Coordinates of C-alpha atoms and ligand atoms in Angstrom, one line a residue:
Chain A
M1 CA -110.6 -85.0 35.4
G2 CA -109.2 -87.7 33.2
L3 CA -107.4 -87.4 29.9
N4 CA -109.9 -85.3 28.1
K5 CA -109.4 -83.8 24.7
K6 CA -111.7 -80.9 24.0
P7 CA -111.1 -80.0 20.4
E8 CA -114.5 -78.3 20.3
L9 CA -112.9 -75.4 22.1
M10 CA -110.9 -74.6 19.0
P11 CA -112.8 -76.2 16.1
E12 CA -110.9 -74.2 13.5
I13 CA -107.5 -75.4 14.8
E14 CA -106.3 -76.7 11.4
K15 CA -107.2 -73.4 9.8
I16 CA -105.4 -71.6 12.5
R17 CA -102.3 -73.8 12.1
A18 CA -102.4 -73.0 8.4
D19 CA -102.1 -69.3 9.3
F20 CA -98.6 -70.0 10.7
P21 CA -96.1 -71.0 7.9
M22 CA -93.5 -72.0 10.5
L23 CA -95.8 -74.7 11.9
S24 CA -95.3 -76.7 8.7
A25 CA -91.5 -76.5 9.0
K26 CA -89.5 -79.8 9.2
V27 CA -86.7 -80.6 11.6
G28 CA -84.7 -83.0 9.5
D29 CA -87.4 -85.4 8.3
R30 CA -89.7 -84.7 11.3
P31 CA -92.5 -82.2 11.4
L32 CA -91.8 -79.5 13.9
V33 CA -93.6 -79.9 17.2
Y34 CA -93.2 -76.4 18.6
L35 CA -93.7 -76.2 22.4
D36 CA -91.4 -73.3 23.2
N37 CA -93.9 -70.5 23.0
A38 CA -92.9 -68.8 26.2
A39 CA -89.5 -68.1 24.6
T40 CA -90.9 -66.8 21.4
T41 CA -94.0 -67.4 19.2
H42 CA -94.4 -67.8 15.5
K43 CA -96.0 -65.2 13.3
P44 CA -99.2 -65.7 11.4
L45 CA -99.4 -64.8 7.7
A46 CA -101.4 -61.7 8.7
V47 CA -98.4 -60.3 10.4
I48 CA -95.9 -61.5 7.8
E49 CA -98.0 -60.1 4.9
R50 CA -98.7 -56.8 6.7
I51 CA -95.0 -56.2 7.2
R52 CA -94.3 -57.2 3.6
K53 CA -96.9 -54.8 2.3
F54 CA -95.7 -52.0 4.5
D55 CA -92.0 -52.6 3.6
S56 CA -92.7 -53.0 -0.1
Q57 CA -95.4 -50.4 -0.7
Q58 CA -95.8 -48.0 2.2
Y59 CA -92.4 -47.7 3.9
A60 CA -91.2 -44.2 5.0
T61 CA -89.8 -42.7 8.1
V62 CA -92.3 -41.6 10.7
R63 CA -92.9 -38.4 12.6
R64 CA -90.7 -36.3 10.3
G65 CA -93.7 -34.6 8.8
S66 CA -92.9 -33.8 5.2
Y67 CA -94.0 -35.6 2.1
R68 CA -97.3 -37.6 2.0
M69 CA -95.7 -41.0 2.2
G70 CA -94.2 -40.1 5.5
E71 CA -97.5 -38.8 6.8
W72 CA -99.3 -41.9 5.8
A73 CA -96.6 -44.1 7.4
T74 CA -96.9 -42.0 10.5
E75 CA -100.6 -42.5 10.5
M76 CA -100.3 -46.3 10.3
F77 CA -97.6 -46.2 13.0
E78 CA -99.9 -44.3 15.3
D79 CA -102.7 -46.5 14.4
S80 CA -100.7 -49.4 15.8
R81 CA -100.3 -47.5 19.0
K82 CA -104.1 -47.2 19.2
K83 CA -104.6 -50.8 18.6
V84 CA -102.2 -51.7 21.3
A85 CA -103.9 -49.3 23.7
A86 CA -107.3 -50.9 22.9
F87 CA -105.7 -54.4 23.3
I88 CA -104.9 -53.8 27.0
N89 CA -107.8 -51.4 27.5
A90 CA -105.5 -48.5 28.2
G91 CA -107.9 -45.8 26.9
D92 CA -105.6 -42.9 26.1
H93 CA -103.1 -44.1 23.5
R94 CA -100.5 -41.6 24.7
Q95 CA -99.9 -44.1 27.5
I96 CA -98.3 -46.6 25.1
V97 CA -94.5 -46.2 24.7
F98 CA -92.8 -48.3 22.1
T99 CA -89.6 -49.9 23.2
S100 CA -87.4 -52.8 21.9
G101 CA -89.0 -55.3 24.2
A102 CA -90.1 -56.1 27.8
T103 CA -86.5 -55.9 28.9
M104 CA -86.1 -52.4 27.7
S105 CA -89.5 -51.4 29.0
M106 CA -88.4 -52.4 32.5
N107 CA -85.0 -50.8 32.2
L108 CA -86.7 -47.6 31.1
V109 CA -88.7 -47.6 34.3
A110 CA -85.6 -48.3 36.4
H111 CA -83.6 -45.6 34.7
S112 CA -86.2 -42.9 34.4
F113 CA -88.7 -43.4 37.2
G114 CA -86.2 -45.2 39.4
R115 CA -83.5 -42.6 39.3
K116 CA -85.9 -39.8 39.9
F117 CA -88.2 -41.2 42.6
I118 CA -86.2 -43.9 44.4
G119 CA -83.4 -43.0 46.8
A120 CA -81.3 -44.3 49.6
G121 CA -83.2 -46.4 52.1
D122 CA -86.2 -46.7 49.8
E123 CA -87.5 -50.1 49.0
I124 CA -88.5 -52.0 45.9
I125 CA -90.4 -55.2 46.2
I126 CA -90.1 -58.0 43.6
S127 CA -90.9 -61.7 43.9
N128 CA -89.0 -65.0 43.9
M129 CA -90.4 -65.9 40.5
E130 CA -89.1 -63.0 38.4
H131 CA -87.3 -63.2 35.1
H132 CA -83.8 -61.7 35.3
A133 CA -85.2 -58.8 33.3
N134 CA -87.3 -57.8 36.4
I135 CA -84.5 -58.4 38.9
V136 CA -81.2 -57.1 37.6
P137 CA -82.4 -53.5 36.6
W138 CA -83.5 -53.1 40.3
Q139 CA -80.3 -54.5 41.7
L140 CA -78.3 -52.1 39.5
L141 CA -80.5 -49.2 40.6
C142 CA -80.0 -50.2 44.3
L143 CA -76.3 -50.3 43.8
E144 CA -76.4 -46.8 42.4
K145 CA -78.9 -45.3 44.7
G146 CA -78.6 -47.3 47.9
C147 CA -82.2 -48.5 47.8
V148 CA -83.1 -52.0 49.1
L149 CA -84.6 -54.9 47.2
K150 CA -87.2 -57.0 49.0
V151 CA -88.5 -60.3 47.7
I152 CA -91.9 -61.9 48.1
P153 CA -91.3 -65.6 48.8
I154 CA -93.3 -68.3 47.0
T155 CA -94.9 -71.6 48.1
D156 CA -94.0 -75.1 47.0
S157 CA -96.7 -74.9 44.4
G158 CA -95.3 -71.7 43.1
E159 CA -97.7 -69.1 44.5
L160 CA -96.8 -65.8 46.1
I161 CA -97.1 -65.8 49.8
M162 CA -99.3 -62.8 50.1
G163 CA -99.1 -62.6 53.9
E164 CA -95.3 -62.0 53.4
F165 CA -96.1 -59.3 50.8
D166 CA -98.2 -57.5 53.4
K167 CA -95.4 -57.6 55.8
L168 CA -92.9 -56.3 53.3
L169 CA -95.0 -53.3 52.3
S170 CA -94.3 -50.1 54.2
P171 CA -94.1 -46.4 53.6
K172 CA -90.5 -47.1 52.4
T173 CA -91.8 -49.1 49.5
K174 CA -91.6 -47.0 46.3
L175 CA -92.2 -49.7 43.7
V176 CA -93.6 -53.2 43.5
A177 CA -92.3 -54.9 40.3
I178 CA -94.0 -58.1 39.8
T179 CA -94.6 -60.6 37.0
H180 CA -98.2 -61.2 35.9
S181 CA -97.4 -64.8 34.9
S182 CA -94.2 -66.7 35.6
N183 CA -92.2 -67.9 32.6
V184 CA -91.2 -71.0 34.4
L185 CA -94.0 -71.9 36.8
G186 CA -96.9 -70.5 34.8
T187 CA -98.4 -69.0 38.0
V188 CA -100.8 -66.1 37.3
N189 CA -100.4 -63.6 40.2
P190 CA -103.3 -61.7 41.8
I191 CA -102.3 -58.3 40.3
K192 CA -105.4 -56.4 41.3
E193 CA -104.9 -57.3 45.0
I194 CA -101.2 -56.4 44.8
V195 CA -101.9 -53.1 43.2
K196 CA -104.6 -52.2 45.7
K197 CA -102.3 -52.9 48.6
A198 CA -99.3 -51.3 47.1
H199 CA -101.2 -48.1 46.3
A200 CA -102.6 -48.0 49.8
A201 CA -98.9 -48.0 51.0
G202 CA -98.1 -45.2 48.5
A203 CA -96.1 -47.4 46.1
K204 CA -96.3 -47.6 42.3
V205 CA -96.7 -51.0 40.6
L206 CA -94.9 -52.3 37.5
V207 CA -96.4 -55.5 35.9
D208 CA -94.2 -57.7 33.8
A209 CA -96.8 -58.9 31.3
A210 CA -94.4 -60.6 28.9
Q211 CA -96.0 -64.0 29.5
S212 CA -99.6 -62.9 30.0
T213 CA -100.4 -60.7 27.0
P214 CA -100.4 -63.6 24.6
H215 CA -102.6 -65.8 26.7
M216 CA -105.3 -63.8 28.5
K217 CA -107.3 -60.6 28.3
I218 CA -105.4 -57.7 29.8
D219 CA -107.2 -54.8 31.2
V220 CA -104.9 -52.2 32.7
K221 CA -107.8 -50.1 33.9
E222 CA -109.1 -52.9 35.9
M223 CA -105.6 -53.9 37.2
D224 CA -105.0 -50.2 38.0
C225 CA -101.2 -50.9 37.6
D226 CA -98.9 -47.9 37.0
F227 CA -96.7 -49.6 34.4
L228 CA -97.1 -52.7 32.2
A229 CA -94.3 -54.2 30.1
F230 CA -94.5 -56.7 27.3
S231 CA -92.8 -57.9 24.1
G232 CA -94.1 -58.3 20.5
H233 CA -92.3 -61.5 19.7
K234 CA -94.0 -63.4 22.5
M235 CA -97.4 -62.5 21.2
Y236 CA -97.1 -63.5 17.5
G237 CA -95.6 -60.2 16.5
P238 CA -92.1 -59.2 15.4
S239 CA -89.0 -59.2 17.6
G240 CA -87.3 -55.9 18.4
I241 CA -90.6 -54.3 19.4
G242 CA -92.0 -54.0 22.9
V243 CA -94.4 -51.9 24.9
L244 CA -94.3 -49.9 28.1
Y245 CA -97.7 -48.9 29.2
G246 CA -97.6 -46.1 31.8
K247 CA -100.4 -44.1 33.4
Y248 CA -100.1 -40.7 31.7
E249 CA -99.6 -38.6 34.8
V250 CA -96.8 -41.0 35.9
L251 CA -95.1 -40.9 32.5
E252 CA -95.4 -37.1 32.5
S253 CA -93.6 -36.9 35.9
M254 CA -90.6 -38.9 34.5
P255 CA -87.4 -37.6 32.9
P256 CA -86.3 -38.9 29.5
F257 CA -84.4 -42.2 29.3
L258 CA -82.5 -42.1 26.0
A259 CA -81.7 -38.8 24.5
G260 CA -81.7 -37.9 20.8
G261 CA -84.1 -37.0 18.0
D262 CA -87.9 -37.2 18.4
M263 CA -87.9 -36.8 22.2
I264 CA -87.6 -33.1 22.3
N265 CA -89.7 -30.0 21.9
S266 CA -86.9 -27.7 21.1
V267 CA -83.1 -27.9 21.3
T268 CA -80.8 -25.0 21.5
L269 CA -77.2 -25.5 22.4
A270 CA -77.9 -24.1 25.8
R271 CA -81.1 -25.9 26.7
T272 CA -83.5 -28.6 25.6
T273 CA -87.2 -29.0 26.4
F274 CA -88.6 -32.4 26.2
A275 CA -91.6 -33.8 24.4
K276 CA -94.6 -35.0 26.2
P277 CA -95.1 -38.8 26.6
P278 CA -94.9 -41.1 24.7
G279 CA -92.5 -39.2 22.4
R280 CA -90.3 -38.3 25.4
F281 CA -89.4 -41.9 25.7
E282 CA -89.0 -42.8 22.1
A283 CA -85.7 -41.2 21.1
G284 CA -84.4 -41.9 17.6
T285 CA -86.0 -43.6 14.6
P286 CA -88.3 -46.3 16.0
P287 CA -88.6 -49.9 14.7
I288 CA -91.2 -48.8 12.2
S289 CA -92.0 -52.1 10.4
Q290 CA -92.1 -53.9 13.7
V291 CA -94.6 -51.5 15.1
I292 CA -96.8 -52.0 12.1
G293 CA -96.4 -55.8 12.5
L294 CA -97.4 -55.6 16.2
G295 CA -100.6 -53.9 15.2
A296 CA -101.4 -56.8 12.9
A297 CA -100.6 -59.3 15.6
V298 CA -103.0 -57.5 18.0
D299 CA -105.7 -57.6 15.3
Y300 CA -105.1 -61.3 14.7
L301 CA -105.3 -62.2 18.4
S302 CA -108.4 -60.0 18.9
A303 CA -110.1 -61.7 15.9
I304 CA -109.7 -65.1 17.5
G305 CA -110.6 -63.7 20.9
L306 CA -108.5 -63.8 24.1
D307 CA -111.2 -65.5 26.0
R308 CA -111.3 -68.4 23.5
I309 CA -107.6 -68.6 23.4
S310 CA -107.5 -68.8 27.2
A311 CA -110.1 -71.5 27.4
Y312 CA -108.5 -73.7 24.8
E313 CA -105.0 -73.3 26.2
Q314 CA -106.3 -74.1 29.7
S315 CA -107.7 -77.3 28.3
L316 CA -104.3 -78.1 26.7
L317 CA -102.7 -77.4 30.0
E318 CA -105.0 -79.6 31.9
Y319 CA -104.5 -82.4 29.4
G320 CA -100.7 -82.0 29.3
T321 CA -100.4 -81.8 33.1
E322 CA -102.4 -85.0 33.5
L323 CA -100.5 -86.8 30.7
L324 CA -97.0 -85.8 31.8
G325 CA -97.9 -86.4 35.5
K326 CA -98.3 -90.1 34.7
I327 CA -94.7 -90.4 33.6
D328 CA -92.6 -92.2 36.2
G329 CA -90.2 -89.9 38.0
L330 CA -91.5 -86.7 36.3
R331 CA -92.0 -83.9 38.7
I332 CA -93.9 -80.9 37.6
I333 CA -92.5 -77.6 38.9
G334 CA -95.2 -75.1 39.3
T335 CA -98.6 -76.4 40.3
A336 CA -100.5 -73.3 41.2
P337 CA -104.3 -73.5 40.7
H338 CA -104.2 -70.4 38.5
K339 CA -101.7 -71.0 35.8
A340 CA -100.9 -70.1 32.2
A341 CA -100.2 -72.9 29.8
I342 CA -96.7 -73.7 30.8
I343 CA -95.5 -77.1 32.1
S344 CA -92.0 -77.1 33.6
F345 CA -90.7 -80.4 34.9
W346 CA -87.7 -82.2 36.3
L347 CA -87.2 -85.7 35.0
G348 CA -85.4 -87.6 37.7
A349 CA -83.0 -89.6 35.6
A350 CA -82.1 -87.1 32.9
H351 CA -80.9 -83.6 33.1
P352 CA -83.0 -81.1 31.0
H353 CA -80.1 -80.5 28.6
D354 CA -80.1 -84.2 27.8
V355 CA -83.9 -84.3 27.6
I356 CA -84.0 -81.6 24.9
T357 CA -81.2 -83.1 22.8
I358 CA -83.0 -86.5 22.7
I359 CA -86.5 -85.2 22.0
D360 CA -85.1 -82.7 19.5
Q361 CA -84.4 -85.8 17.4
D362 CA -88.2 -86.3 17.2
G363 CA -88.6 -82.7 16.0
I364 CA -89.9 -81.5 19.4
A365 CA -88.8 -78.0 20.4
V366 CA -89.0 -77.3 24.2
R367 CA -86.5 -75.4 26.3
G368 CA -84.2 -76.8 28.9
G369 CA -82.3 -74.5 31.3
H370 CA -82.9 -72.0 34.0
H371 CA -85.1 -69.8 31.7
C372 CA -83.4 -66.6 32.9
A373 CA -85.0 -67.2 36.3
Q374 CA -82.2 -68.7 38.4
P375 CA -83.8 -67.7 41.7
V376 CA -86.8 -69.9 40.8
M377 CA -84.4 -72.8 40.3
E378 CA -82.8 -72.2 43.6
R379 CA -86.1 -72.0 45.3
F380 CA -87.0 -75.5 44.0
G381 CA -83.5 -76.9 44.5
I382 CA -82.9 -77.9 40.9
P383 CA -80.3 -76.5 38.4
A384 CA -82.7 -76.3 35.5
T385 CA -86.1 -77.5 34.2
T386 CA -87.4 -78.7 30.9
R387 CA -90.3 -76.5 29.9
A388 CA -93.1 -77.1 27.4
S389 CA -95.0 -73.8 26.8
L390 CA -98.2 -74.0 24.8
S391 CA -100.1 -71.8 22.4
F392 CA -103.6 -71.9 20.9
Y393 CA -102.0 -73.3 17.7
N394 CA -100.9 -76.4 19.5
K395 CA -102.8 -79.6 19.4
Y396 CA -103.5 -82.3 22.0
E397 CA -101.7 -84.8 19.7
E398 CA -98.5 -82.7 20.1
L399 CA -98.6 -83.3 23.8
D400 CA -99.1 -87.0 23.1
Q401 CA -95.9 -86.9 21.0
L402 CA -94.0 -85.1 23.8
A403 CA -95.1 -87.8 26.3
E404 CA -94.0 -90.6 23.9
S405 CA -90.7 -88.9 23.3
L406 CA -90.0 -88.4 27.0
K407 CA -90.5 -92.2 27.4
K408 CA -87.6 -92.7 25.1
V409 CA -85.5 -90.4 27.3
I410 CA -86.3 -92.6 30.3
K411 CA -85.4 -95.7 28.3
V412 CA -81.9 -94.2 27.5
F413 CA -81.3 -93.1 31.0
G414 CA -83.1 -96.0 32.7
Chain B
M12 CA -76.6 -89.8 13.2
S13 CA -78.3 -91.2 16.2
Y14 CA -78.2 -89.8 19.7
Q15 CA -78.0 -93.3 21.2
S16 CA -75.0 -94.5 19.2
D17 CA -73.2 -91.2 18.8
L18 CA -73.8 -89.3 21.9
Y19 CA -75.2 -91.3 24.7
Q20 CA -73.0 -94.3 24.5
Q21 CA -73.1 -96.9 27.4
V22 CA -69.7 -95.7 28.8
I23 CA -71.0 -92.1 29.0
L24 CA -74.3 -93.2 30.6
D25 CA -72.3 -95.2 33.1
H26 CA -70.0 -92.4 34.1
N27 CA -73.1 -90.1 34.4
K28 CA -74.8 -92.5 36.7
N29 CA -71.7 -93.5 38.7
P30 CA -69.3 -90.6 38.3
R31 CA -65.7 -91.4 39.3
N32 CA -63.7 -89.0 41.6
F33 CA -66.9 -87.2 42.4
R34 CA -65.7 -85.6 45.7
E35 CA -63.7 -82.8 47.1
I36 CA -60.0 -82.9 48.1
E37 CA -59.3 -81.5 51.4
G38 CA -56.2 -79.3 51.4
H39 CA -56.0 -79.3 47.6
S40 CA -53.2 -77.3 45.9
N41 CA -55.3 -76.2 43.0
S42 CA -59.0 -75.6 42.3
C43 CA -61.4 -73.8 40.0
D44 CA -65.1 -73.2 39.6
G45 CA -66.3 -73.6 36.0
Y46 CA -69.6 -72.2 34.8
N47 CA -71.6 -72.6 31.6
P48 CA -74.0 -69.6 31.9
L49 CA -76.1 -70.8 29.1
C50 CA -77.4 -73.9 30.8
G51 CA -76.4 -73.3 34.4
D52 CA -73.9 -76.2 34.5
K53 CA -71.3 -75.8 37.3
I54 CA -68.2 -77.9 37.8
N55 CA -65.7 -77.5 40.5
I56 CA -62.3 -79.1 40.2
H57 CA -59.9 -79.9 43.0
M58 CA -56.4 -81.0 42.3
Q59 CA -53.3 -82.0 44.2
I60 CA -50.3 -81.2 42.1
N61 CA -46.8 -81.8 43.5
E62 CA -43.6 -79.8 43.1
S63 CA -42.5 -81.5 40.0
G64 CA -45.9 -80.8 38.3
L65 CA -47.3 -84.3 38.7
I66 CA -51.1 -84.6 39.2
E67 CA -51.3 -86.8 42.3
D68 CA -55.0 -86.5 42.8
I69 CA -58.0 -84.8 41.0
A70 CA -61.7 -84.8 41.8
F71 CA -64.8 -82.9 40.7
S72 CA -68.1 -81.8 42.1
G73 CA -71.1 -79.7 40.9
S74 CA -74.1 -80.3 38.7
G75 CA -74.6 -80.7 35.1
C76 CA -76.0 -82.8 32.2
A77 CA -74.9 -86.3 31.4
I78 CA -72.4 -85.1 28.9
S79 CA -70.6 -82.6 31.2
K80 CA -70.7 -85.1 34.2
A81 CA -69.4 -88.0 32.2
S82 CA -66.7 -85.8 30.6
A83 CA -65.6 -84.6 34.0
S84 CA -65.6 -88.1 35.4
M85 CA -63.6 -89.6 32.5
M86 CA -61.2 -86.7 32.5
T87 CA -60.3 -87.1 36.2
V88 CA -59.7 -90.8 35.6
N89 CA -57.3 -90.0 32.8
M90 CA -55.5 -87.2 34.5
K91 CA -54.3 -89.0 37.6
G92 CA -50.6 -89.6 37.5
K93 CA -50.1 -87.3 34.5
T94 CA -48.1 -84.1 34.5
V95 CA -49.4 -80.6 34.1
A96 CA -47.7 -80.5 30.7
D97 CA -49.5 -83.7 29.6
A98 CA -52.8 -82.2 30.8
R99 CA -52.3 -79.2 28.5
V100 CA -51.6 -81.3 25.5
M101 CA -54.7 -83.4 26.1
F102 CA -56.8 -80.4 26.6
E103 CA -55.8 -79.1 23.2
E104 CA -56.3 -82.5 21.6
F105 CA -59.7 -83.0 23.2
H106 CA -60.9 -79.6 22.2
K107 CA -59.8 -80.1 18.6
M108 CA -61.5 -83.5 18.5
I109 CA -64.9 -82.3 19.8
T110 CA -64.9 -79.2 17.6
G111 CA -64.1 -81.4 14.6
V112 CA -60.7 -79.8 13.9
M113 CA -58.9 -83.1 14.5
E114 CA -59.8 -86.6 13.5
P115 CA -58.8 -88.9 16.4
Q116 CA -56.6 -91.2 14.3
P117 CA -55.1 -94.0 16.4
G118 CA -51.6 -93.2 17.5
A119 CA -51.9 -89.5 16.6
H120 CA -53.1 -88.4 20.0
H121 CA -53.1 -89.1 23.7
L122 CA -56.8 -89.3 24.4
G123 CA -57.3 -93.0 24.7
K124 CA -60.8 -93.8 25.7
L125 CA -61.8 -90.2 25.7
T126 CA -62.3 -90.4 21.9
I127 CA -65.8 -91.7 22.9
F128 CA -66.7 -88.0 23.0
Q129 CA -66.1 -87.4 19.3
G130 CA -69.8 -87.9 18.6
V131 CA -70.4 -84.5 20.4
R132 CA -69.3 -82.7 17.2
E133 CA -72.6 -83.7 15.6
F134 CA -74.5 -81.9 18.3
P135 CA -73.0 -78.3 18.3
S136 CA -75.1 -77.2 21.2
R137 CA -73.5 -79.8 23.4
I138 CA -69.8 -79.1 22.7
K139 CA -69.6 -76.8 25.6
C140 CA -71.1 -79.5 27.9
A141 CA -68.2 -81.8 27.0
S142 CA -65.5 -79.1 27.3
L143 CA -66.6 -77.5 30.6
A144 CA -64.6 -79.8 32.7
W145 CA -61.5 -79.4 30.6
H146 CA -61.6 -75.6 30.7
T147 CA -62.0 -75.8 34.4
L148 CA -59.0 -78.2 34.6
V149 CA -56.8 -75.6 32.8
C150 CA -58.2 -72.9 35.0
A151 CA -57.3 -75.0 38.1
I152 CA -53.8 -75.6 36.8
D153 CA -53.3 -71.9 36.1
K154 CA -54.9 -71.0 39.5
T155 CA -57.2 -68.3 37.9
G156 CA -59.9 -69.2 40.3
E157 CA -63.0 -69.2 38.1
T158 CA -63.9 -69.7 34.5
T159 CA -66.9 -69.1 32.4
I160 CA -67.2 -70.7 29.0
E161 CA -68.9 -68.5 26.4
Ligands
PLP503 C1 -91.6 -63.1 32.3 C2 -90.7 -62.5 31.4 N1 -90.3 -61.2 31.5 C3 -89.4 -60.6 30.7 C4 -88.9 -61.3 29.6 C5 -88.0 -60.5 28.7 O1 -88.5 -60.4 27.4 P1 -87.7 -59.9 26.2 O2 -86.5 -60.8 26.1 O3 -88.5 -60.0 25.0 O4 -87.3 -58.5 26.5 C6 -89.3 -62.6 29.4 C7 -88.8 -63.3 28.2 O5 -88.2 -64.3 28.3 C8 -90.2 -63.2 30.3 O6 -90.6 -64.5 30.1

């Protein structure tokens, strides 16, 4: 391998960086080095300007069918839905439900699908590398329904132990809820294989794609998953908007989650009939501008190309792994062969909280903590990690800066 | 403002590396588990308080960053031999100092060497690290069992 910069994988990097106003922000007198992309990503001008134009020239409420402004806004709104459907190769855009984020998407499945189809003694399988958003909804459901949560263990490198998954699967399994890519370890899981096995056992599969949609081409037809959840703000779009993809026949079998306007066919005081998906799951006035912004983010990513984004980020990952691996006492947590561009580490002498305070003085933004994935911390026997999470707008030189700054930390803590 | 001179002073680094009273007290009279859910820091305090309210022994265990560990270590050193009433006064003073409400003028407080933590006020995200042990101390005195700082 060796320390190998491959800028030719993203020759227009400076042009791309210029698309993101936040990347020229200063932290005190230091230029911002933003390496916290797994937490949230910055927005390109294309998204900012699209929202600005919509809010200042085109804004109206949607799905209320009256004046033309409202109809046009509805058209743009539904156009975003089509863009998102195409982005994950969903085909039929009625399979795209807008939510407030990945967290709400997974809670929607727990409350609607879970309450109807999962009962006492039934089993839900998750893994040891889930974000709390894909653990707690199932724990609450099991408290309520008496179902049982099973957990796929992971190896020391941070991979699922698939043999154990095989053993956990049984006719009692009603749902497998699994992350596509871990927000701490970076590991990319073999979703196709998981879906195939789960379906053979008669279980549905929910994929938490919050960390994969920004980094790799997603094809829900090929995955064959029943649900896929993700967030706009982690893929260069606005916060407050997320997506739940669901296979149409599965969505159609599910009862409403939230109740209110927009999710009905007709309401009398005696009886209400519910709208078909996706409207059934979109009660109330949706986050209209955010949906428009998400559509622009999808366009932006597609124009660069997810394949190119993946290839460049993989090269950044390889470079960063090699570079940080050379630092004395630094242990990388998550070394699976198939990873997204996330480098979590434990720096012997210094606690992550101290690491981030010190490197923050150099303008470097990384996250330290348990990353809402405490079971991962427990698995690796550490209270927290420092995490650098990369994007296609990062440069090799920013990783050099991170490494230099970490050396200062070591100097302080000796 | 510099992290080296204001936050990570030598005394703090030393207490982080070699924490004092880092142990458990068997048969303790008071204890509390303190959590900082934001960063996952966890500090457990054991105390031996006698009938007249004197802190005969105090120790801590758990895991956390340098600031929370050093703060706990220095607090235990300072608390031994003090009364519960003294402890409450010092908690108030320490809290006011790190949040910038009180300037630690000489003679106007009982914090002694603990004034070394005043630099924390320049790093708002770290104030809770410094105060975790103190909240846990008060919780142990009050015997409320568990405390979480928000
Ligand atoms: C893997 C994973 N799942 C779910 C979430 C929750 O996303 P959100 O907070 O946008 O709902 C996150 C975000 O941190 C995540 O990393």
